[in-house]
Short mmCIF file of C-alpha atoms in Angstrom, two decimals:
data_model
loop_
_atom_site.label_atom_id
_atom_site.label_comp_id
_atom_site.label_asym_id
_atom_site.label_seq_id
_atom_site.Cartn_x
_atom_site.Cartn_y
_atom_site.Cartn_z
CA MET J 1 -0.05 0.07 -0.07
CA GLY J 2 2.90 2.28 0.72
CA LEU J 3 3.72 2.39 -3.17
CA ILE J 4 0.03 3.30 -3.89
CA PHE J 5 0.04 6.28 -1.29
CA ASP J 6 3.45 7.26 -2.85
CA HIS J 7 1.75 7.36 -6.17
CA LEU J 8 -1.22 9.33 -5.16
CA ARG J 9 0.35 11.85 -2.75
CA GLY J 10 4.17 11.36 -2.77
CA TYR J 11 3.88 9.97 0.75
CA ALA J 12 6.91 7.94 2.03
CA ARG J 13 6.53 5.29 4.99
CA LEU J 14 7.08 8.11 7.64
CA ASP J 15 4.44 10.29 5.99
CA LEU J 16 1.92 7.47 6.44
CA MET J 17 2.75 7.44 10.14
CA MET J 18 2.59 11.14 10.58
CA LYS J 19 -0.42 11.82 8.34
CA GLY J 20 -2.51 8.88 9.29
CA GLU J 21 -5.51 10.96 10.24
CA GLU J 22 -5.81 12.77 6.75
CA LYS J 23 -8.89 12.09 4.75
CA LEU J 24 -8.66 10.80 1.34
CA SER J 25 -10.77 12.24 -1.58
CA ASN J 26 -13.43 10.16 -3.07
CA GLU J 27 -11.28 9.90 -6.22
CA GLU J 28 -8.48 8.36 -4.15
CA VAL J 29 -10.67 5.96 -2.37
CA ALA J 30 -12.01 4.76 -5.65
CA PHE J 31 -8.49 4.41 -7.04
CA ILE J 32 -7.22 2.42 -4.09
CA HIS J 33 -10.29 0.11 -4.27
CA GLU J 34 -9.76 -0.60 -7.88
CA ALA J 35 -6.00 -1.07 -7.33
CA VAL J 36 -6.80 -3.59 -4.68
CA VAL J 37 -9.08 -5.54 -6.96
CA ARG J 38 -6.47 -5.60 -9.77
CA LEU J 39 -3.66 -6.67 -7.34
CA GLN J 40 -5.86 -9.58 -6.19
CA GLY J 41 -6.22 -10.59 -9.87
CA HIS J 42 -2.33 -10.78 -10.01
CA GLU J 43 -1.93 -7.71 -12.16
CA PRO J 44 1.53 -6.31 -11.62
CA LEU J 45 1.68 -3.19 -9.37
CA GLN J 46 3.50 -1.27 -12.07
CA TYR J 47 0.54 -1.57 -14.52
CA VAL J 48 -1.99 -0.74 -11.78
CA LEU J 49 -0.10 2.59 -11.09
CA GLY J 50 0.71 3.02 -14.82
CA GLN J 51 4.36 3.64 -14.24
CA THR J 52 7.72 2.43 -12.81
CA HIS J 53 11.13 3.88 -12.14
CA PHE J 54 14.18 2.98 -14.00
CA MET J 55 17.71 4.45 -13.66
CA ASP J 56 16.20 7.10 -11.58
CA MET J 57 13.69 8.20 -14.19
CA VAL J 58 9.83 7.48 -14.50
CA PHE J 59 8.45 5.37 -17.29
CA LYS J 60 4.87 4.82 -18.08
CA VAL J 61 4.12 1.09 -18.66
CA ASN J 62 1.19 -0.84 -19.74
CA PRO J 63 0.46 -4.49 -20.91
CA HIS J 64 1.88 -3.59 -24.49
CA VAL J 65 5.36 -3.31 -22.82
CA LEU J 66 7.48 -5.41 -20.46
CA ILE J 67 8.02 -3.89 -17.01
CA PRO J 68 11.73 -2.83 -16.95
CA ARG J 69 13.72 -5.08 -14.54
CA PRO J 70 16.63 -4.29 -12.31
CA GLU J 71 18.74 -6.70 -14.56
CA THR J 72 18.20 -4.37 -17.47
CA GLU J 73 19.35 -1.44 -15.40
CA GLU J 74 22.60 -3.52 -14.82
CA LEU J 75 22.81 -3.89 -18.64
CA VAL J 76 22.47 -0.08 -19.17
CA THR J 77 25.02 0.50 -16.53
CA TRP J 78 27.39 -1.91 -18.01
CA ILE J 79 27.03 -0.12 -21.39
CA LEU J 80 27.67 3.20 -19.89
CA GLU J 81 30.91 2.07 -18.08
CA GLU J 82 32.45 -0.02 -20.83
CA ALA J 83 31.06 0.79 -24.21
CA PRO J 84 33.10 3.48 -26.28
CA LEU J 85 30.60 6.22 -25.36
CA ASP J 86 32.99 9.02 -24.93
CA ARG J 87 33.80 10.18 -28.45
CA SER J 88 35.44 13.50 -27.81
CA SER J 89 36.96 15.37 -30.78
CA GLY J 90 38.68 18.62 -30.76
CA GLY J 91 36.81 19.65 -27.58
CA SER J 92 33.35 18.51 -28.84
CA LYS J 93 31.37 15.33 -28.59
CA ALA J 94 31.34 13.51 -31.86
CA PRO J 95 28.03 11.80 -32.74
CA LEU J 96 27.90 8.27 -31.08
CA GLU J 97 25.49 5.90 -33.05
CA ILE J 98 23.35 3.59 -30.93
CA LEU J 99 20.74 1.00 -32.03
CA ASP J 100 18.28 -0.70 -29.58
CA ILE J 101 16.39 -3.73 -30.86
CA GLY J 102 12.97 -4.77 -29.29
CA THR J 103 12.80 -1.28 -27.26
CA GLY J 104 9.37 -2.05 -25.61
CA SER J 105 9.02 0.88 -23.03
CA GLY J 106 11.97 2.59 -24.53
CA CYS J 107 13.93 2.27 -21.25
CA ILE J 108 17.23 1.35 -22.58
CA PRO J 109 17.68 3.95 -25.41
CA ILE J 110 16.09 6.64 -23.29
CA ALA J 111 18.44 5.98 -20.32
CA LEU J 112 21.46 5.92 -22.69
CA LYS J 113 20.28 9.20 -24.32
CA LYS J 114 19.75 10.83 -20.98
CA ASN J 115 23.44 9.98 -19.93
CA ARG J 116 24.93 10.52 -23.41
CA PRO J 117 23.01 13.42 -24.83
CA TRP J 118 25.38 13.84 -27.67
CA ALA J 119 24.43 10.40 -28.96
CA ARG J 120 22.16 9.49 -31.92
CA VAL J 121 19.89 6.78 -30.66
CA GLU J 122 17.51 4.70 -32.84
CA ALA J 123 15.26 2.05 -31.45
CA TRP J 124 13.25 -0.73 -33.06
CA ASP J 125 10.04 -2.72 -32.12
CA ILE J 126 7.68 -4.78 -33.89
CA SER J 127 4.71 -3.53 -31.91
CA ALA J 128 3.18 -0.20 -32.72
CA GLU J 129 1.52 -0.01 -29.32
CA ALA J 130 4.83 -0.52 -27.68
CA LEU J 131 6.44 2.19 -29.82
CA GLU J 132 3.56 4.63 -28.82
CA THR J 133 4.39 4.08 -25.12
CA ALA J 134 8.07 4.53 -25.80
CA ARG J 135 7.60 7.78 -27.62
CA GLY J 136 5.59 8.96 -24.68
CA ASN J 137 8.39 8.06 -22.34
CA ALA J 138 10.91 9.94 -24.37
CA LEU J 139 8.84 13.07 -24.15
CA LEU J 140 8.36 12.48 -20.41
CA ASN J 141 12.10 12.31 -19.84
CA HIS J 142 13.01 14.95 -22.23
CA VAL J 143 15.22 13.12 -24.62
CA GLU J 144 15.03 12.52 -28.40
CA VAL J 145 15.17 9.01 -29.74
CA ASP J 146 14.22 7.80 -33.24
CA PHE J 147 11.74 5.02 -32.75
CA GLN J 148 10.94 2.72 -35.81
CA LEU J 149 8.48 0.17 -36.37
CA ARG J 150 10.66 -2.73 -37.70
CA ASP J 151 10.87 -6.44 -37.46
CA VAL J 152 14.55 -7.42 -36.79
CA LEU J 153 13.92 -10.91 -38.24
CA ASN J 154 13.68 -9.20 -41.54
CA TYR J 155 16.40 -6.59 -41.01
CA GLN J 156 17.59 -6.83 -44.64
CA LYS J 157 14.57 -4.91 -45.71
CA TYR J 158 15.92 -1.75 -43.95
CA PRO J 159 18.71 0.54 -44.57
CA LEU J 160 21.47 -0.01 -41.85
CA ALA J 161 23.58 2.89 -40.66
CA PRO J 162 26.91 2.12 -39.08
CA ARG J 163 26.61 1.68 -35.41
CA HIS J 164 29.03 2.16 -32.39
CA VAL J 165 26.85 0.19 -30.09
CA VAL J 166 23.90 -2.24 -30.72
CA ILE J 167 21.91 -3.46 -27.68
CA SER J 168 18.99 -5.82 -27.35
CA ASN J 169 16.83 -7.50 -24.51
CA PRO J 170 14.99 -9.84 -26.93
CA PRO J 171 12.50 -12.56 -26.27
CA TYR J 172 14.34 -15.57 -24.76
CA VAL J 173 11.95 -17.45 -22.62
CA THR J 174 11.00 -20.74 -24.27
CA GLN J 175 7.43 -21.75 -24.44
CA SER J 176 8.02 -24.80 -22.26
CA GLU J 177 9.51 -22.43 -19.41
CA GLN J 178 5.95 -20.95 -18.97
CA THR J 179 5.04 -23.34 -16.37
CA LYS J 180 7.82 -22.03 -14.20
CA MET J 181 6.78 -18.32 -14.58
CA ALA J 182 4.90 -16.28 -11.94
CA GLN J 183 1.22 -15.81 -12.53
CA ASN J 184 1.43 -11.97 -12.66
CA VAL J 185 3.93 -12.07 -15.55
CA LEU J 186 2.35 -14.94 -17.50
CA GLU J 187 -1.14 -13.46 -17.54
CA HIS J 188 -0.39 -9.80 -17.93
CA GLU J 189 2.92 -9.05 -19.66
CA PRO J 190 3.16 -9.14 -23.50
CA HIS J 191 3.97 -12.73 -24.66
CA LEU J 192 5.30 -11.14 -28.02
CA ALA J 193 8.28 -9.77 -25.98
CA LEU J 194 8.75 -12.67 -23.73
CA PHE J 195 8.61 -16.10 -25.53
CA VAL J 196 10.42 -17.90 -28.33
CA ALA J 197 9.85 -21.48 -29.73
CA ASP J 198 11.39 -24.31 -27.95
CA ASP J 199 13.25 -25.47 -31.03
CA THR J 200 14.69 -21.92 -31.68
CA PRO J 201 15.77 -20.56 -28.39
CA LEU J 202 18.62 -18.55 -29.77
CA LEU J 203 16.68 -17.11 -32.91
CA PHE J 204 16.75 -13.51 -32.01
CA TYR J 205 20.43 -13.67 -30.77
CA ARG J 206 21.56 -15.22 -34.05
CA VAL J 207 19.75 -12.77 -36.21
CA ILE J 208 20.85 -9.77 -34.24
CA ALA J 209 24.38 -10.94 -34.11
CA GLN J 210 24.42 -11.47 -37.88
CA MET J 211 22.83 -8.06 -38.46
CA ALA J 212 25.62 -6.56 -36.25
CA THR J 213 28.29 -8.13 -38.39
CA THR J 214 27.07 -5.76 -41.18
CA CYS J 215 26.38 -2.52 -39.29
CA LEU J 216 28.85 -2.43 -36.41
CA LEU J 217 31.90 -0.11 -36.75
CA PRO J 218 35.20 -1.59 -36.19
CA ASP J 219 35.44 -0.60 -32.56
CA GLY J 220 31.71 -1.28 -32.05
CA CYS J 221 30.18 -3.35 -29.35
CA LEU J 222 27.12 -5.62 -29.28
CA TYR J 223 25.23 -6.07 -25.96
CA PHE J 224 22.58 -8.53 -25.03
CA GLU J 225 20.34 -9.33 -22.09
CA ILE J 226 20.18 -13.15 -21.77
CA ASN J 227 18.93 -15.86 -19.47
CA GLU J 228 21.19 -18.23 -17.70
CA PRO J 229 20.14 -21.37 -19.68
CA THR J 230 20.69 -19.54 -23.02
CA ALA J 231 24.01 -18.07 -21.83
CA ARG J 232 25.48 -21.37 -21.35
CA ARG J 233 24.71 -22.07 -25.17
CA PHE J 234 25.62 -18.83 -26.66
CA VAL J 235 28.74 -16.54 -26.32
CA PRO J 236 28.15 -13.35 -28.33
CA CYS J 237 31.78 -12.17 -28.11
CA SER J 238 33.32 -15.40 -29.31
CA LYS J 239 35.37 -14.93 -32.54
CA ASN J 240 34.34 -18.49 -33.48
CA LEU J 241 30.58 -18.00 -32.96
CA ASP J 242 28.67 -20.30 -35.35
CA LEU J 243 25.46 -18.47 -36.20
CA ASN J 244 23.93 -21.56 -37.84
CA LYS J 245 23.83 -23.63 -34.65
#
């Protein structure tokens, strides 16, 4: 309940103790009642509130986009620490070209643009609804990202500009793993962004890695978010990577 009151009034735990006698408006009472019903139906709190926090920023979320996870914050932090993002030239910042594949809420490209404002950032998704959410989040966080409706499995159809950084958090949960998933995720988050067929668990990694070979600059970097079982089968930085396996 603390997060609900934080959402409604900006109250922290101490505020709840100090202001416990305050009366709620009829609208606030109705919101709380609806929130409780939705939570009892295993809907994620972030969808109930309509927003979440990521890298100290607020992002709007809905069932068209995955809820950003702490693991994705780790990915962004890793990119900011290790990727060649400081491209100073003659006292100015040279454009840094970044491409995010399967952007969802836009949390990855928006966070990178926020921290590297001189970068040129493009982001793809196959879902028009997800891109609408992502564009709204870019406006909310006062950054400019070029969002494109594109299917990476058919990347050959699109012009590919040279990139310094390519990132993706693609679908990687196999269909058979659904039985192990929490009900709030399985019943509410978009399956399009979650699941891949059992017989092609590495589909998106292979395709994106192949695409990266055609667009990454010589000192470019490719970053993936990946689950542990898949990681044991796939090493994206290997010089001997066989994209056909």
